Amino acid sequence: MDVFSNLMMGFGIAASPYTLMLAVIGAFIGTIVGLLPGLGPSNGVALLIPISFSMGLDAISALVLLTSVYYGAMYGGRISSILLNIPGDEPAMMTTLDGYPMARKGQASEALVVSGVASFVGAIVATILLMFLAPMLARVAYRFGPAEYFALYMLAFCTLGGMGSNNQAKSALAAAIGLGLAMIGMDQTTGMPRFTFGQLHLMDGIDFLVAIVGLFAVAEVFFFIESHGKNSAIGVKLSKVLVPWRMLRQTFGAMLRGTGIGFVAGVLPGAGASLGSFLAYMAEKSVARDKSSFGKGNPKGVAAPEAGNNAAAGGALVPMLTLGVPGSGTTAVLLALLLTLNITPGPLLFAERPEVVWSLIASLLIANVVLLLMNVPMVRIFVLILSVPAWVLLPGVTMVAFVGIFSLTGSSFDMMMMVGFGLLGYVMRKLDMPTVPVILGILLGNQMEDSLRRAMVLSNGDWTYLFSSPISIGLWTAAVIGFVAPLFLRRLLKKPPLPATAEGANED
């Protein structure tokens, strides 16, 4: 009964006209961010964080806006996957396998409707599971001490870096860079400056919003200039959009199976929506009677991965809210937002700030309904936005990044630092190094250091205290497995090649 009474409280806050307006705006912007190839949910949320602060939004309003952007981007990624064979973001990649062949067979509108409904089923079921699972996990987290939290942070670094990169050494190096950046500023224990080089701007440490916008958005601009800057408008065609009821009934089972698999993948720190959509697609193909039809325009091959990646997005919020450990790159950005709002995710969040948690969950449910209503009848509008040429898009993204950061900090030093992080992100992407561990290091570095220090004080310097409880031993074991397992799983989970494009769309 607590869940339902808390949910009613959340709806009482989230259903206000102002909050509903923010949910609609966030869902619309998120869908645009998702459908434009290359941007993705992490970049979209990172860009809008400083904008939301400059608008003077309170904690709940900012959370509603940005989580609506997050869910909207997960919906939008499928549109360019189906119509152009270019995934809007990585989790939408599996949708291209059958979505684009359906479009080439003249079933583009059917594929868009099926994928939109599958996204809704995946996201809404995951949000309902989040309602019941998150409070249970929060109660378990009450047993965590400094040793358990230190092991938990290690688990986050090992799994998020391990699954998000093709090279474990590069992931470890990226995490080390992030932890090193987190050490800049005043030492919380001694009050002495560390690695500030006499710069007053660095006394408070690295502002993680500056780092996030630089590493995600500005780096994307550099990368986009290099790879897409000379492109002209994108041409797309779409027939009349009708709801294919029969096809929806046939694919409903695939949606539910994809949802279950995607949610589990999302809850696991580091697994994320990409693995959720991939596993959902492969599982659906393995249980299908006509396996040869996959990759040639099977609607179940569209429904399963779309349900899987949207369910994973909801699942990734579970460890972020209950443990303060992000389950994906985008939830790492959302974690930065919470910390900036002086909201500390963790088991106490449900007891101390229930209005924030439950209004967030209620707004997610509302945003999903808005997204379903928006993504089926308004798909033509989103398709038109796909025609925006790169020379219009690039200055817009750059302007939003600079204006957002300057309005937030008012510091030219921070803007130069943002460009520096953009260059760092560009170089890291060129070297095939993941940038999420850097963000994670900046976000969690101080808390990780604090946990280690408290553990050493409690144990009088005995390092075996870090492995002294069953919970910490389990977390350390999971961390080692999460870091080592991808070395072997990559061979088993080798992604199938994308279907050939008609006009070389993927060559972009």
Short mmCIF file of C-alpha atoms in Angstrom, two decimals:
data_model
loop_
_atom_site.label_atom_id
_atom_site.label_comp_id
_atom_site.label_asym_id
_atom_site.label_seq_id
_atom_site.Cartn_x
_atom_site.Cartn_y
_atom_site.Cartn_z
CA MET A 1 0.00 0.00 0.00
CA ASP A 2 2.96 2.32 0.63
CA VAL A 3 3.89 2.14 -3.02
CA PHE A 4 0.44 3.21 -4.19
CA SER A 5 0.05 5.97 -1.60
CA ASN A 6 3.50 7.29 -2.47
CA LEU A 7 2.67 7.08 -6.17
CA MET A 8 -0.50 9.10 -5.60
CA MET A 9 1.63 11.71 -3.83
CA GLY A 10 3.97 11.71 -6.85
CA PHE A 11 1.06 12.17 -9.26
CA GLY A 12 -0.21 15.02 -7.10
CA ILE A 13 3.06 16.85 -7.80
CA ALA A 14 3.79 15.67 -11.34
CA ALA A 15 0.29 16.20 -12.70
CA SER A 16 0.34 19.95 -12.22
CA PRO A 17 -0.07 21.89 -15.50
CA TYR A 18 3.45 23.32 -15.26
CA THR A 19 5.08 19.93 -14.70
CA LEU A 20 2.98 18.35 -17.44
CA MET A 21 4.12 21.07 -19.82
CA LEU A 22 7.76 20.32 -18.94
CA ALA A 23 7.15 16.60 -19.55
CA VAL A 24 5.68 17.29 -22.99
CA ILE A 25 8.51 19.69 -23.92
CA GLY A 26 11.12 17.25 -22.65
CA ALA A 27 9.56 14.35 -24.53
CA PHE A 28 9.45 16.36 -27.76
CA ILE A 29 13.04 17.61 -27.45
CA GLY A 30 14.22 14.14 -26.44
CA THR A 31 12.60 12.54 -29.49
CA ILE A 32 14.36 15.05 -31.75
CA VAL A 33 17.68 14.43 -29.98
CA GLY A 34 17.19 10.68 -30.34
CA LEU A 35 16.30 10.69 -34.02
CA LEU A 36 19.22 12.91 -35.11
CA PRO A 37 22.08 10.50 -35.81
CA GLY A 38 25.06 11.04 -33.56
CA LEU A 39 23.54 13.02 -30.70
CA GLY A 40 21.99 10.36 -28.45
CA PRO A 41 20.45 10.62 -24.96
CA SER A 42 23.72 11.31 -23.09
CA ASN A 43 24.55 14.32 -25.24
CA GLY A 44 20.98 15.60 -25.14
CA VAL A 45 20.68 15.43 -21.36
CA ALA A 46 24.19 16.86 -20.90
CA LEU A 47 23.34 19.83 -23.12
CA LEU A 48 20.11 20.60 -21.33
CA ILE A 49 21.37 20.43 -17.73
CA PRO A 50 22.91 23.93 -17.74
CA ILE A 51 19.90 25.23 -19.66
CA SER A 52 17.53 23.88 -16.99
CA PHE A 53 19.57 25.60 -14.25
CA SER A 54 19.68 28.88 -16.12
CA MET A 55 15.86 28.68 -16.36
CA GLY A 56 15.73 28.56 -12.56
CA LEU A 57 13.87 25.25 -12.41
CA ASP A 58 13.49 23.62 -9.00
CA ALA A 59 14.73 20.08 -8.37
CA ILE A 60 11.53 18.28 -9.31
CA SER A 61 10.90 20.35 -12.45
CA ALA A 62 14.48 19.86 -13.65
CA LEU A 63 14.26 16.11 -13.05
CA VAL A 64 10.94 15.84 -14.88
CA LEU A 65 12.28 17.79 -17.87
CA LEU A 66 15.53 15.87 -18.20
CA THR A 67 14.16 12.38 -17.59
CA SER A 68 11.52 13.14 -20.22
CA VAL A 69 14.36 14.06 -22.56
CA TYR A 70 16.05 10.77 -21.64
CA TYR A 71 13.00 8.66 -22.38
CA GLY A 72 12.19 10.72 -25.48
CA ALA A 73 15.65 10.11 -26.89
CA MET A 74 15.20 6.37 -26.35
CA TYR A 75 12.00 6.56 -28.39
CA GLY A 76 13.47 8.77 -31.12
CA GLY A 77 16.47 6.62 -31.97
CA ARG A 78 14.31 4.18 -33.87
CA ILE A 79 13.08 6.68 -36.50
CA SER A 80 16.37 7.19 -38.32
CA SER A 81 17.16 3.48 -37.82
CA ILE A 82 14.06 2.49 -39.75
CA LEU A 83 13.98 5.20 -42.41
CA LEU A 84 17.69 5.75 -43.04
CA ASN A 85 19.37 2.60 -41.71
CA ILE A 86 21.38 4.98 -39.48
CA PRO A 87 20.82 4.38 -35.74
CA GLY A 88 20.06 7.59 -33.85
CA ASP A 89 22.10 6.12 -31.00
CA GLU A 90 23.83 2.80 -30.26
CA PRO A 91 20.88 1.04 -28.55
CA ALA A 92 18.80 1.60 -31.71
CA MET A 93 21.32 -0.27 -33.83
CA MET A 94 19.50 -3.61 -33.57
CA THR A 95 16.31 -1.97 -34.83
CA THR A 96 17.98 -1.33 -38.18
CA LEU A 97 18.35 -5.07 -38.82
CA ASP A 98 14.65 -5.58 -39.54
CA GLY A 99 13.32 -2.01 -39.45
CA TYR A 100 15.14 -0.82 -42.53
CA PRO A 101 14.24 -3.92 -44.59
CA MET A 102 10.59 -3.33 -43.62
CA ALA A 103 10.90 0.26 -44.85
CA ARG A 104 12.38 -0.93 -48.14
CA LYS A 105 9.41 -3.30 -48.54
CA GLY A 106 7.03 -0.35 -48.20
CA GLN A 107 6.21 -1.02 -44.52
CA ALA A 108 7.97 2.01 -43.03
CA SER A 109 4.84 3.32 -41.28
CA GLU A 110 4.06 -0.13 -39.86
CA ALA A 111 7.63 -0.46 -38.54
CA LEU A 112 7.44 3.00 -36.94
CA VAL A 113 4.13 2.25 -35.21
CA VAL A 114 5.22 -1.21 -34.00
CA SER A 115 8.51 0.17 -32.69
CA GLY A 116 6.70 3.09 -31.01
CA VAL A 117 4.27 0.76 -29.23
CA ALA A 118 7.14 -1.59 -28.29
CA SER A 119 9.04 1.37 -26.83
CA PHE A 120 5.97 2.26 -24.78
CA VAL A 121 5.48 -1.30 -23.50
CA GLY A 122 9.16 -1.62 -22.56
CA ALA A 123 9.36 1.75 -20.83
CA ILE A 124 6.04 1.59 -18.97
CA VAL A 125 6.62 -1.95 -17.62
CA ALA A 126 10.17 -1.00 -16.59
CA THR A 127 8.87 2.05 -14.74
CA ILE A 128 6.31 -0.09 -12.90
CA LEU A 129 9.06 -2.57 -11.95
CA LEU A 130 11.18 0.38 -10.82
CA MET A 131 8.36 1.38 -8.45
CA PHE A 132 8.42 -1.95 -6.64
CA LEU A 133 12.07 -2.97 -6.94
CA ALA A 134 13.79 0.30 -6.02
CA PRO A 135 12.37 0.56 -2.45
CA MET A 136 13.31 -3.10 -1.81
CA LEU A 137 16.89 -2.52 -2.99
CA ALA A 138 17.07 0.67 -0.93
CA ARG A 139 16.24 -1.33 2.23
CA VAL A 140 19.13 -3.73 1.47
CA ALA A 141 21.46 -0.75 0.95
CA TYR A 142 20.89 0.32 4.59
CA ARG A 143 23.34 -2.46 5.51
CA PHE A 144 26.13 -0.83 3.53
CA GLY A 145 29.13 0.58 5.38
CA PRO A 146 32.27 2.26 3.99
CA ALA A 147 33.82 -1.06 2.91
CA GLU A 148 30.66 -2.06 1.02
CA TYR A 149 30.34 1.35 -0.63
CA PHE A 150 33.99 1.25 -1.73
CA ALA A 151 33.42 -2.19 -3.25
CA LEU A 152 30.24 -0.90 -4.90
CA TYR A 153 32.12 1.97 -6.53
CA MET A 154 34.71 -0.50 -7.79
CA LEU A 155 31.87 -2.58 -9.23
CA ALA A 156 30.54 0.47 -11.08
CA PHE A 157 33.93 1.28 -12.58
CA CYS A 158 34.65 -2.32 -13.57
CA THR A 159 31.29 -3.08 -15.17
CA LEU A 160 30.55 0.29 -16.76
CA GLY A 161 34.02 0.42 -18.25
CA GLY A 162 34.19 -3.30 -19.02
CA MET A 163 30.97 -3.52 -21.00
CA GLY A 164 31.25 -0.11 -22.60
CA SER A 165 34.59 -0.59 -24.28
CA ASN A 166 36.39 -3.04 -26.51
CA ASN A 167 39.55 -2.81 -24.46
CA GLN A 168 39.76 -3.31 -20.69
CA ALA A 169 43.07 -1.47 -20.40
CA LYS A 170 41.63 1.63 -22.09
CA SER A 171 38.63 1.53 -19.75
CA ALA A 172 40.93 1.33 -16.73
CA LEU A 173 43.01 4.24 -18.06
CA ALA A 174 39.87 6.32 -18.61
CA ALA A 175 38.73 5.59 -15.05
CA ALA A 176 42.17 6.57 -13.75
CA ILE A 177 41.92 9.90 -15.63
CA GLY A 178 38.52 10.54 -14.06
CA LEU A 179 39.73 9.68 -10.55
CA GLY A 180 42.78 11.87 -11.04
CA LEU A 181 40.60 14.82 -12.08
CA ALA A 182 38.42 14.23 -9.00
CA MET A 183 41.47 14.81 -6.77
CA ILE A 184 41.84 18.40 -7.99
CA GLY A 185 40.65 20.96 -5.42
CA MET A 186 40.51 21.20 -1.65
CA ASP A 187 41.17 18.00 0.28
CA GLN A 188 37.96 17.31 2.21
CA THR A 189 39.85 15.93 5.21
CA THR A 190 42.88 18.18 5.57
CA GLY A 191 41.52 21.31 3.86
CA MET A 192 44.72 21.61 1.82
CA PRO A 193 44.64 22.36 -1.93
CA ARG A 194 45.61 19.53 -4.25
CA PHE A 195 46.80 19.88 -7.88
CA THR A 196 45.36 23.38 -8.21
CA PHE A 197 48.66 24.90 -9.46
CA GLY A 198 47.76 28.12 -7.69
CA GLN A 199 44.55 28.60 -9.71
CA LEU A 200 41.67 29.90 -7.60
CA HIS A 201 39.25 28.54 -10.22
CA LEU A 202 40.34 25.00 -9.32
CA MET A 203 39.98 25.32 -5.53
CA ASP A 204 36.46 23.87 -5.67
CA GLY A 205 37.55 21.10 -7.99
CA ILE A 206 36.35 20.28 -11.51
CA ASP A 207 32.73 21.21 -12.11
CA PHE A 208 31.31 17.97 -13.44
CA LEU A 209 28.70 19.80 -15.53
CA VAL A 210 31.52 21.53 -17.43
CA ALA A 211 33.24 18.17 -17.88
CA ILE A 212 30.05 16.43 -18.99
CA VAL A 213 29.05 19.06 -21.56
CA GLY A 214 32.62 19.13 -22.88
CA LEU A 215 33.16 15.38 -23.06
CA PHE A 216 29.75 14.62 -24.55
CA ALA A 217 28.40 17.63 -26.46
CA VAL A 218 31.50 19.58 -27.53
CA ALA A 219 33.39 16.41 -28.42
CA GLU A 220 30.39 15.37 -30.50
CA VAL A 221 30.59 18.68 -32.38
CA PHE A 222 34.27 18.07 -33.18
CA PHE A 223 33.50 14.53 -34.26
CA PHE A 224 30.47 15.61 -36.26
CA ILE A 225 32.48 18.25 -38.12
CA GLU A 226 34.97 15.61 -39.11
CA SER A 227 32.48 12.95 -40.18
CA HIS A 228 29.31 14.76 -41.24
CA GLY A 229 30.15 18.42 -41.60
CA LYS A 230 29.96 18.46 -45.39
CA ASN A 231 26.64 16.64 -45.62
CA SER A 232 23.64 18.32 -47.09
CA ALA A 233 20.03 17.71 -46.15
CA ILE A 234 18.87 14.12 -45.59
CA GLY A 235 16.08 12.98 -47.87
CA VAL A 236 13.43 10.62 -46.46
CA LYS A 237 10.13 9.26 -47.68
CA LEU A 238 7.17 7.99 -45.69
CA SER A 239 3.79 6.69 -46.74
CA LYS A 240 0.52 7.29 -44.84
CA VAL A 241 0.83 6.31 -41.17
CA LEU A 242 -1.83 3.79 -40.06
CA VAL A 243 -2.01 1.60 -36.94
CA PRO A 244 -1.38 -2.07 -37.98
CA TRP A 245 -3.53 -3.77 -35.30
CA ARG A 246 -2.91 -7.29 -36.58
CA MET A 247 0.86 -6.78 -36.60
CA LEU A 248 0.71 -5.36 -33.08
CA ARG A 249 -1.08 -8.46 -31.81
CA GLN A 250 1.49 -10.72 -33.49
CA THR A 251 4.42 -8.88 -31.94
CA PHE A 252 3.02 -8.35 -28.44
CA GLY A 253 4.76 -11.46 -27.06
CA ALA A 254 8.08 -10.27 -28.50
CA MET A 255 7.56 -6.92 -26.77
CA LEU A 256 7.02 -8.58 -23.38
CA ARG A 257 10.02 -10.90 -23.76
CA GLY A 258 12.22 -8.01 -24.85
CA THR A 259 11.00 -5.95 -21.90
CA GLY A 260 11.97 -8.61 -19.35
CA ILE A 261 15.43 -9.11 -20.83
CA GLY A 262 16.04 -5.39 -21.26
CA PHE A 263 15.04 -4.53 -17.68
CA VAL A 264 17.46 -7.08 -16.20
CA ALA A 265 20.24 -5.76 -18.45
CA GLY A 266 19.45 -2.21 -17.35
CA VAL A 267 19.56 -2.99 -13.62
CA LEU A 268 23.05 -4.48 -13.95
CA PRO A 269 25.54 -1.60 -13.63
CA GLY A 270 27.31 -1.11 -16.92
CA ALA A 271 25.18 -3.39 -19.07
CA GLY A 272 22.97 -0.60 -20.42
CA ALA A 273 20.43 -0.29 -23.21
CA SER A 274 22.76 -1.48 -25.97
CA LEU A 275 23.20 -4.90 -24.39
CA GLY A 276 19.48 -4.99 -23.53
CA SER A 277 18.42 -4.46 -27.15
CA PHE A 278 21.02 -6.89 -28.43
CA LEU A 279 20.04 -9.69 -26.03
CA ALA A 280 16.34 -9.09 -26.67
CA TYR A 281 16.84 -9.38 -30.43
CA MET A 282 18.97 -12.52 -30.19
CA ALA A 283 16.55 -14.15 -27.73
CA GLU A 284 13.59 -13.41 -30.00
CA LYS A 285 15.43 -14.84 -32.97
CA SER A 286 16.34 -17.98 -31.02
CA VAL A 287 12.71 -18.73 -30.06
CA ALA A 288 11.25 -17.89 -33.48
CA ARG A 289 10.01 -20.67 -35.73
CA ASP A 290 11.17 -18.90 -38.88
CA LYS A 291 14.65 -17.72 -37.95
CA SER A 292 15.59 -17.05 -41.57
CA SER A 293 13.08 -14.16 -41.73
CA PHE A 294 15.11 -12.13 -39.21
CA GLY A 295 17.23 -9.51 -40.90
CA LYS A 296 14.78 -9.42 -43.83
CA GLY A 297 11.99 -7.34 -42.31
CA ASN A 298 10.44 -9.43 -39.50
CA PRO A 299 8.28 -7.12 -37.29
CA LYS A 300 9.29 -9.12 -34.19
CA GLY A 301 12.89 -8.13 -34.94
CA VAL A 302 11.76 -4.51 -34.56
CA ALA A 303 9.53 -4.98 -31.52
CA ALA A 304 11.93 -6.99 -29.32
CA PRO A 305 15.01 -4.70 -29.39
CA GLU A 306 12.93 -1.54 -29.09
CA ALA A 307 11.16 -2.92 -26.01
CA GLY A 308 14.53 -4.14 -24.72
CA ASN A 309 16.40 -0.84 -24.97
CA ASN A 310 13.57 1.21 -23.47
CA ALA A 311 13.13 -1.27 -20.60
CA ALA A 312 16.88 -1.09 -19.97
CA ALA A 313 16.63 2.70 -19.73
CA GLY A 314 14.09 2.31 -16.91
CA GLY A 315 16.11 -0.46 -15.27
CA ALA A 316 19.25 1.70 -15.23
CA LEU A 317 17.47 4.13 -12.91
CA VAL A 318 17.21 1.44 -10.18
CA PRO A 319 20.91 1.35 -9.12
CA MET A 320 21.22 5.09 -9.73
CA LEU A 321 18.40 6.00 -7.35
CA THR A 322 18.97 3.34 -4.69
CA LEU A 323 22.75 3.04 -4.58
CA GLY A 324 24.00 6.20 -6.24
CA VAL A 325 25.70 4.11 -8.91
CA PRO A 326 24.68 4.84 -12.51
CA GLY A 327 23.67 1.90 -14.68
CA SER A 328 24.53 3.63 -17.97
CA GLY A 329 26.19 6.67 -19.45
CA THR A 330 22.99 8.71 -19.47
CA THR A 331 22.17 7.87 -15.86
CA ALA A 332 25.72 9.01 -14.99
CA VAL A 333 24.74 12.39 -16.42
CA LEU A 334 21.47 12.31 -14.46
CA LEU A 335 23.46 11.46 -11.32
CA ALA A 336 25.45 14.65 -11.89
CA LEU A 337 22.18 16.55 -12.07
CA LEU A 338 21.01 15.11 -8.74
CA LEU A 339 24.29 15.94 -7.03
CA THR A 340 24.16 19.48 -8.39
CA LEU A 341 20.67 19.82 -6.92
CA ASN A 342 22.05 18.71 -3.53
CA ILE A 343 20.11 15.46 -3.81
CA THR A 344 22.24 12.47 -2.82
CA PRO A 345 21.00 9.24 -4.41
CA GLY A 346 21.08 6.22 -2.14
CA PRO A 347 18.95 4.34 0.37
CA LEU A 348 18.20 7.48 2.37
CA LEU A 349 16.78 9.22 -0.69
CA PHE A 350 13.49 7.30 -0.40
CA ALA A 351 13.09 8.26 3.27
CA GLU A 352 14.39 11.85 3.16
CA ARG A 353 13.15 13.06 -0.24
CA PRO A 354 10.13 10.86 -1.13
CA GLU A 355 8.51 13.74 -3.01
CA VAL A 356 11.47 13.82 -5.43
CA VAL A 357 11.55 10.05 -6.05
CA TRP A 358 7.82 9.53 -6.47
CA SER A 359 7.18 12.61 -8.53
CA LEU A 360 10.01 11.44 -10.78
CA ILE A 361 8.41 8.00 -11.15
CA ALA A 362 4.98 9.53 -11.75
CA SER A 363 6.43 11.87 -14.37
CA LEU A 364 8.07 8.92 -16.11
CA LEU A 365 4.68 7.22 -16.40
CA ILE A 366 3.14 10.44 -17.73
CA ALA A 367 6.03 11.01 -20.15
CA ASN A 368 5.61 7.54 -21.62
CA VAL A 369 1.93 8.13 -22.35
CA VAL A 370 2.84 11.51 -23.90
CA LEU A 371 5.56 9.87 -25.97
CA LEU A 372 3.20 7.17 -27.27
CA LEU A 373 0.60 9.77 -28.26
CA MET A 374 3.32 11.93 -29.79
CA ASN A 375 5.30 9.29 -31.65
CA VAL A 376 2.49 7.68 -33.62
CA PRO A 377 0.43 10.59 -35.04
CA MET A 378 3.30 13.11 -35.10
CA VAL A 379 5.90 10.89 -36.71
CA ARG A 380 5.72 12.90 -39.94
CA ILE A 381 6.87 16.02 -38.09
CA PHE A 382 9.86 14.17 -36.66
CA VAL A 383 10.69 12.82 -40.10
CA LEU A 384 10.74 16.38 -41.47
CA ILE A 385 13.20 17.35 -38.71
CA LEU A 386 15.52 14.65 -40.03
CA SER A 387 15.95 16.89 -43.08
CA VAL A 388 17.80 19.53 -41.04
CA PRO A 389 21.19 19.95 -42.69
CA ALA A 390 24.35 19.57 -40.63
CA TRP A 391 25.37 23.20 -41.18
CA VAL A 392 22.24 24.26 -39.28
CA LEU A 393 22.49 21.62 -36.57
CA LEU A 394 26.15 22.17 -35.66
CA PRO A 395 25.99 25.87 -34.76
CA GLY A 396 22.82 25.19 -32.76
CA VAL A 397 24.45 22.49 -30.63
CA THR A 398 27.55 24.63 -30.12
CA MET A 399 25.51 27.67 -29.12
CA VAL A 400 23.43 25.69 -26.60
CA ALA A 401 26.60 24.27 -25.00
CA PHE A 402 28.35 27.64 -24.62
CA VAL A 403 25.29 29.63 -23.58
CA GLY A 404 24.26 26.93 -21.11
CA ILE A 405 27.61 26.74 -19.34
CA PHE A 406 28.16 30.50 -19.29
CA SER A 407 24.69 31.16 -17.91
CA LEU A 408 25.37 28.60 -15.19
CA THR A 409 28.88 29.55 -14.10
CA GLY A 410 29.47 33.01 -15.62
CA SER A 411 33.14 32.07 -15.93
CA SER A 412 35.22 32.30 -19.08
CA PHE A 413 37.68 29.90 -17.41
CA ASP A 414 34.96 27.24 -17.25
CA MET A 415 34.16 27.76 -20.94
CA MET A 416 37.80 27.24 -21.86
CA MET A 417 37.85 24.19 -19.65
CA MET A 418 34.73 22.90 -21.44
CA VAL A 419 36.51 23.22 -24.78
CA GLY A 420 39.49 21.42 -23.26
CA PHE A 421 37.25 18.57 -22.15
CA GLY A 422 35.75 18.56 -25.66
CA LEU A 423 39.21 18.06 -27.14
CA LEU A 424 39.91 15.35 -24.55
CA GLY A 425 36.66 13.60 -25.49
CA TYR A 426 37.45 13.88 -29.19
CA VAL A 427 40.93 12.38 -28.73
CA MET A 428 39.56 9.60 -26.53
CA ARG A 429 36.94 8.69 -29.11
CA LYS A 430 39.58 8.65 -31.84
CA LEU A 431 41.61 6.28 -29.65
CA ASP A 432 38.49 4.14 -29.01
CA MET A 433 38.55 4.98 -25.31
CA PRO A 434 35.24 5.23 -23.41
CA THR A 435 34.47 8.63 -21.88
CA VAL A 436 31.87 7.42 -19.38
CA PRO A 437 34.54 6.16 -16.88
CA VAL A 438 36.03 9.67 -16.86
CA ILE A 439 32.65 11.13 -15.92
CA LEU A 440 32.18 8.38 -13.35
CA GLY A 441 35.59 9.14 -11.84
CA ILE A 442 34.81 12.85 -11.50
CA LEU A 443 31.36 12.10 -10.04
CA LEU A 444 32.25 9.33 -7.63
CA GLY A 445 35.95 9.95 -6.99
CA ASN A 446 35.52 12.02 -3.82
CA GLN A 447 32.89 9.67 -2.38
CA MET A 448 35.08 6.67 -3.19
CA GLU A 449 38.06 8.31 -1.48
CA ASP A 450 35.91 9.19 1.53
CA SER A 451 34.66 5.60 1.83
CA LEU A 452 38.21 4.27 1.67
CA ARG A 453 39.41 6.72 4.31
CA ARG A 454 36.56 5.91 6.68
CA ALA A 455 37.12 2.18 6.16
CA MET A 456 40.81 2.58 7.03
CA VAL A 457 39.99 4.65 10.13
CA LEU A 458 37.44 2.08 11.36
CA SER A 459 39.85 -0.82 10.79
CA ASN A 460 42.93 1.02 12.09
CA GLY A 461 44.58 0.71 8.70
CA ASP A 462 43.79 -2.97 8.11
CA TRP A 463 43.08 -3.27 4.34
CA THR A 464 41.47 -6.72 4.79
CA TYR A 465 38.51 -4.83 6.29
CA LEU A 466 37.51 -4.04 2.68
CA PHE A 467 36.73 -7.76 2.22
CA SER A 468 35.31 -8.45 5.68
CA SER A 469 31.56 -8.82 4.99
CA PRO A 470 29.57 -11.13 2.69
CA ILE A 471 28.15 -8.09 0.86
CA SER A 472 31.57 -6.61 0.14
CA ILE A 473 32.95 -10.01 -0.93
CA GLY A 474 30.00 -10.44 -3.28
CA LEU A 475 30.51 -6.96 -4.75
CA TRP A 476 34.26 -7.52 -5.21
CA THR A 477 33.53 -10.84 -6.93
CA ALA A 478 30.97 -9.20 -9.21
CA ALA A 479 33.47 -6.41 -9.99
CA VAL A 480 36.15 -8.88 -11.06
CA ILE A 481 33.66 -10.85 -13.14
CA GLY A 482 32.27 -7.64 -14.67
CA PHE A 483 35.74 -6.53 -15.69
CA VAL A 484 37.02 -9.86 -16.98
CA ALA A 485 33.87 -11.41 -18.45
CA PRO A 486 33.63 -9.07 -21.50
CA LEU A 487 36.96 -10.48 -22.69
CA PHE A 488 35.21 -13.79 -23.25
CA LEU A 489 31.65 -12.62 -23.90
CA ARG A 490 32.61 -10.46 -26.88
CA ARG A 491 33.31 -13.56 -28.93
CA LEU A 492 29.97 -15.11 -27.98
CA LEU A 493 27.97 -11.91 -28.27
CA LYS A 494 29.48 -10.76 -31.54
CA LYS A 495 26.96 -8.43 -33.06
CA PRO A 496 25.56 -9.39 -36.45
CA PRO A 497 26.51 -7.08 -39.32
CA LEU A 498 24.12 -4.34 -40.35
CA PRO A 499 22.16 -4.95 -43.56
CA ALA A 500 23.57 -3.34 -46.65
CA THR A 501 22.26 0.13 -47.35
CA ALA A 502 20.62 1.07 -50.56
CA GLU A 503 22.46 4.32 -51.12
CA GLY A 504 25.36 3.87 -48.79
CA ALA A 505 23.67 5.66 -45.96
CA ASN A 506 25.88 4.02 -43.36
CA GLU A 507 29.01 5.26 -44.99
CA ASP A 508 28.35 8.58 -43.31
#
